[in-house]
Coordinates of C-alpha atoms in Angstrom, one line a residue:
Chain A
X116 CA 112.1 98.6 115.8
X117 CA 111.4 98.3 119.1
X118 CA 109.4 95.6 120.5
X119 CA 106.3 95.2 122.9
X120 CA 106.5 97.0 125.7
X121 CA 104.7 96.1 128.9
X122 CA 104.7 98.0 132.3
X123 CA 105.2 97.6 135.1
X124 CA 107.2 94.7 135.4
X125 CA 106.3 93.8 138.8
X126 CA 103.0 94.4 141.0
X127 CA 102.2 93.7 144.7
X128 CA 98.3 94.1 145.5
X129 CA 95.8 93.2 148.2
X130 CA 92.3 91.8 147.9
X131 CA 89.7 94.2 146.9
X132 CA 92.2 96.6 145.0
X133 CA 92.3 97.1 141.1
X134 CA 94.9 97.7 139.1
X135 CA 95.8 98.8 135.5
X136 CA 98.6 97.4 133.0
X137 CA 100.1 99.1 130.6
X138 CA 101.0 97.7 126.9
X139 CA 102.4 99.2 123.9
X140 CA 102.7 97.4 120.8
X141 CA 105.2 97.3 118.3
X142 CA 104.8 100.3 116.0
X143 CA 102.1 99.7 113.3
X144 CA 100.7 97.3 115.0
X145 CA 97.1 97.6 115.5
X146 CA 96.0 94.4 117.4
X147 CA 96.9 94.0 121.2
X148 CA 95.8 90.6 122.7
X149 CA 96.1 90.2 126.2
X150 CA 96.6 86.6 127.9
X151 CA 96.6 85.3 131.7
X152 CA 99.7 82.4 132.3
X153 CA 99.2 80.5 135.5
X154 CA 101.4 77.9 136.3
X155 CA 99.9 74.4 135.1
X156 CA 97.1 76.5 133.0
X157 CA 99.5 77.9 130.1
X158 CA 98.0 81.0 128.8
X159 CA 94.4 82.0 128.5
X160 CA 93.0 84.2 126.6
X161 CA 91.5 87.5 127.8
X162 CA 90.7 89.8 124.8
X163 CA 91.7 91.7 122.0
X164 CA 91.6 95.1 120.9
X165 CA 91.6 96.4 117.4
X166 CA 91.5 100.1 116.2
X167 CA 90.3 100.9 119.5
X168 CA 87.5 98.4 119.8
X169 CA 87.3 95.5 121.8
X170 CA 87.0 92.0 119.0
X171 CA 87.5 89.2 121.0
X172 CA 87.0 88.4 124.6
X173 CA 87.8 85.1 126.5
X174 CA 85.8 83.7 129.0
X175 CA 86.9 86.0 132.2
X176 CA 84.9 87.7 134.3
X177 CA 83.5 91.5 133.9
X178 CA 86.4 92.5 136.6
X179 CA 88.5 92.4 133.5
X180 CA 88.5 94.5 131.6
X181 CA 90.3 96.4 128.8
X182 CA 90.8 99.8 126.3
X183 CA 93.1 100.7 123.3
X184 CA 93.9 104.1 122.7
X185 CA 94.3 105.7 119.3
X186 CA 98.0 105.2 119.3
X187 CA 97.4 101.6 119.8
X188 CA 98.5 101.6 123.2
X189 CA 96.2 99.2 125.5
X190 CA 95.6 99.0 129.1
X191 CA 94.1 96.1 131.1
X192 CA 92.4 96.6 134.0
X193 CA 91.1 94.5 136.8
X194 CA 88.8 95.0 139.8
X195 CA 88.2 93.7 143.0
X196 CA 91.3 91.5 142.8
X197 CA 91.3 88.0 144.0
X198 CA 93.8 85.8 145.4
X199 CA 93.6 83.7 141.9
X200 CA 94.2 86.7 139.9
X201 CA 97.9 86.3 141.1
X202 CA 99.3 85.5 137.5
X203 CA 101.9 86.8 134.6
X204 CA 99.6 89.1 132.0
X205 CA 101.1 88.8 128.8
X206 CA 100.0 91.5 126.5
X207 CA 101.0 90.4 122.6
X208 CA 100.7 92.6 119.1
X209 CA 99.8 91.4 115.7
X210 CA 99.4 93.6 112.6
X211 CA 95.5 92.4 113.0
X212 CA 94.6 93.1 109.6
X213 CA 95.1 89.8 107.5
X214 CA 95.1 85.8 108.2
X215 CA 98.8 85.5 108.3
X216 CA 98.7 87.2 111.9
X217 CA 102.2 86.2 113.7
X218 CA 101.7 87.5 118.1
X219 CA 105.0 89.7 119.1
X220 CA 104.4 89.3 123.3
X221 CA 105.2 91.6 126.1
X222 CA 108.1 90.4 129.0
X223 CA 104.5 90.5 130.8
X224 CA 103.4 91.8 134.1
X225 CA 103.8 90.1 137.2
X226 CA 101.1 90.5 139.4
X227 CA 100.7 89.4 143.0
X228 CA 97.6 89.5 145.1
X229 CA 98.2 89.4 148.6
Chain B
X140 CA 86.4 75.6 121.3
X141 CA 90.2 74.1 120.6
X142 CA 91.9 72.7 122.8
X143 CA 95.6 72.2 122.6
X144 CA 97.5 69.4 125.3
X145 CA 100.9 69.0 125.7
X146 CA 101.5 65.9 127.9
X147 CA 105.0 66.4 128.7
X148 CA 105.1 68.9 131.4
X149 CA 109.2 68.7 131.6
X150 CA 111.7 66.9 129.4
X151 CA 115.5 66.9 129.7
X152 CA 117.9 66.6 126.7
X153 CA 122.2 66.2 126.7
X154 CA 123.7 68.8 124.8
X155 CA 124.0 68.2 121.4
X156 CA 121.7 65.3 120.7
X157 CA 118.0 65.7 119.9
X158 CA 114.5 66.3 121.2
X159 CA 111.4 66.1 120.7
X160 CA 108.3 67.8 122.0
X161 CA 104.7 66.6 122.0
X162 CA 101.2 68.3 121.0
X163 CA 97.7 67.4 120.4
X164 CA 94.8 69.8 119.3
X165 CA 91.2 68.8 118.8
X166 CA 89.2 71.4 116.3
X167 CA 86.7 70.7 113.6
X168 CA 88.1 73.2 111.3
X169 CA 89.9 72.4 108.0
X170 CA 92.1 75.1 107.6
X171 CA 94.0 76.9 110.7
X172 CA 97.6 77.5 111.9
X173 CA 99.6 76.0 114.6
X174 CA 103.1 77.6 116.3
X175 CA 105.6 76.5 118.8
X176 CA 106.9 79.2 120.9
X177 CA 109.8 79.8 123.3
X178 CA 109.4 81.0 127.0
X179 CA 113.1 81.4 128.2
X180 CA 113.4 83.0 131.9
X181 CA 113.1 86.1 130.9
X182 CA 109.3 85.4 130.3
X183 CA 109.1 86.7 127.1
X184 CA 107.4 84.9 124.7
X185 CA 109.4 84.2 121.1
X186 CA 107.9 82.0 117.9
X187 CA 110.2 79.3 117.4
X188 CA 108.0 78.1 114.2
X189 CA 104.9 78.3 112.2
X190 CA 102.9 75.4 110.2
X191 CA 100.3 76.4 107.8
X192 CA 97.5 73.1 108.1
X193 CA 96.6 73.7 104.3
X194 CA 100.6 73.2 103.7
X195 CA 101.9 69.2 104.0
X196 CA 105.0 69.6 103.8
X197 CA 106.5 70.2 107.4
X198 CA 108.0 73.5 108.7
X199 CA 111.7 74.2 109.1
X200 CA 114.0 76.6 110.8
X201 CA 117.2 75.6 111.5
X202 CA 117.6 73.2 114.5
X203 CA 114.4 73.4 114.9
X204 CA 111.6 71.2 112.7
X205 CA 108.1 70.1 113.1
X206 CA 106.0 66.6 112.3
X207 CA 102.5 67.5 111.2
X208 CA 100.4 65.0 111.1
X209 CA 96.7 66.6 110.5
X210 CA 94.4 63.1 110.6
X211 CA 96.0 62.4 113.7
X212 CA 95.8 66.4 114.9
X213 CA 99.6 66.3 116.0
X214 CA 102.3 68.9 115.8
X215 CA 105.3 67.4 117.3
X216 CA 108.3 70.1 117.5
X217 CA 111.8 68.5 117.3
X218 CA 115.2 70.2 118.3
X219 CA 118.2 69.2 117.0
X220 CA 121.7 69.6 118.3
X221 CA 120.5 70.6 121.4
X222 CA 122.0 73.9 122.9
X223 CA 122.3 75.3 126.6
X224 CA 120.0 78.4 124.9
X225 CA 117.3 75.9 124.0
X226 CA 116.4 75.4 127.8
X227 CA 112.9 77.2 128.0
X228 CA 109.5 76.1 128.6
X229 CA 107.9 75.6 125.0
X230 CA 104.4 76.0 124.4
X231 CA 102.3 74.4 121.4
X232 CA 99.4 77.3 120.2
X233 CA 96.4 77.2 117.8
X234 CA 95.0 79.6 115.7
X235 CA 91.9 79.8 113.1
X236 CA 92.9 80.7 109.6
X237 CA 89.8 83.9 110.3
X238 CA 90.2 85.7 113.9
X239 CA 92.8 86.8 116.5
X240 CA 92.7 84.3 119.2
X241 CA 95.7 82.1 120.1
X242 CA 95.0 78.5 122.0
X243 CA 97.6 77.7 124.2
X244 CA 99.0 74.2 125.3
X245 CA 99.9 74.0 129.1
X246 CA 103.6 74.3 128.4
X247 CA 106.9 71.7 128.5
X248 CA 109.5 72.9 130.4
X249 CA 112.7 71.7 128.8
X250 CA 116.4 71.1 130.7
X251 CA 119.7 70.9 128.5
X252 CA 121.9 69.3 130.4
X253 CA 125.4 69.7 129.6

């Protein structure tokens, strides 16, 4: 079974831009939870999606933001970057339908704001 | 909200002998779940264990065992026989028995020395 997917690897941005990440879960899975590591801050949480609607959010900012597609796929997205939104977005699947819920993570995206 | 603190931001351990890894949490909830997962370099996140707070007896898996001490809100993780693939940065995570959101410890980066 293959395991959470999470592209691109790498992004280079300026201030001002946005940009969008891309995360698919592990087949089945319907929950996709997305978390912000910085070093020294571990990871925060940013939100998760289930069955295409958004059940949790952190405490971020409106600039993030975040959608799951019928297929379970989620993307992130996140405007008007800052220099502190430089960070590794982990993006992490669950089966999101019982209390024994077990987070499969992404090899996360690398983002760099310049 | 939980908090989770690790205090050890790096630890070192010889090949072969044994480790052990700090965490606190503060929550007023009864009933909840706590993990330890593994960060190696190639950033993606994998669950070293799981402990149930309802369970008293602690978790096993291998090398790898936990001290639960719920009065005291502790969840040590200890690593036995120490191996060269155990050098990672480990993080300590909470989670409610009801919801989806993980809370993270700031992370111990550990060094196997051989």
């Amino acid at each position: 079974k293959a395991g959470v997917t999470q592209t691109p690897r790498y992004l280079i941005k300026t201030r001002g831009q946005q940009v969008t990440l891309s995360c698919s879960p592990i087949s089945g899975h319907r929950s996709v939870s997305w978390y912000q590591q910085t070093p020294g801050q571990g990871l925060q949480f940013l939100f998760e999606y289930f069955s295409e609607t958004q059940r949790n959010k952190g405490n971020f900012p409106g600039r993030f933001s975040g959608r799951q597609f019928s297929n379970s796929r989620s993307e992130m997205n996140v405007s008007t970057l800052e220099l502190g939104d430089s960070a590794l977005y982990l993006c992490a699947s669950s089966l999101g339908s019982g209390q024994d819920e077990k987070l499969f993570f992404g090899s996360g995206t690398q983002l760099s704001v310049l | 909200a939980q908090t989770v603190t690790q205090s050890q931001p790096e630890m070192s351990v010889q090949e072969a002998e044994t480790v052990t890894l700090s965490c606190t949490y503060d929550t007023s909830e009864s009933d909840y779940y706590l993990f330890w997962y593994k960060q190696p370099p190639s950033r993606q996140m994998i669950l070293v264990i799981r402990q149930e707070a309802y369970k008293q007896q602690n978790a096993t898996e291998n090398r790898f065992s936990v001290n639960f001490q719920k009065a005291a809100k502790s969840f040590s993780l200890k690593i036995s026989d120490s191996q060269l693939g155990d050098a990672a940065m480990y993080f300590c995570a909470y989670r409610s028995r009801i919801g989806n959101q993980f809370y993270f410890g700031t992370g111990t980066s550990l060094t196997v020395i051989p």
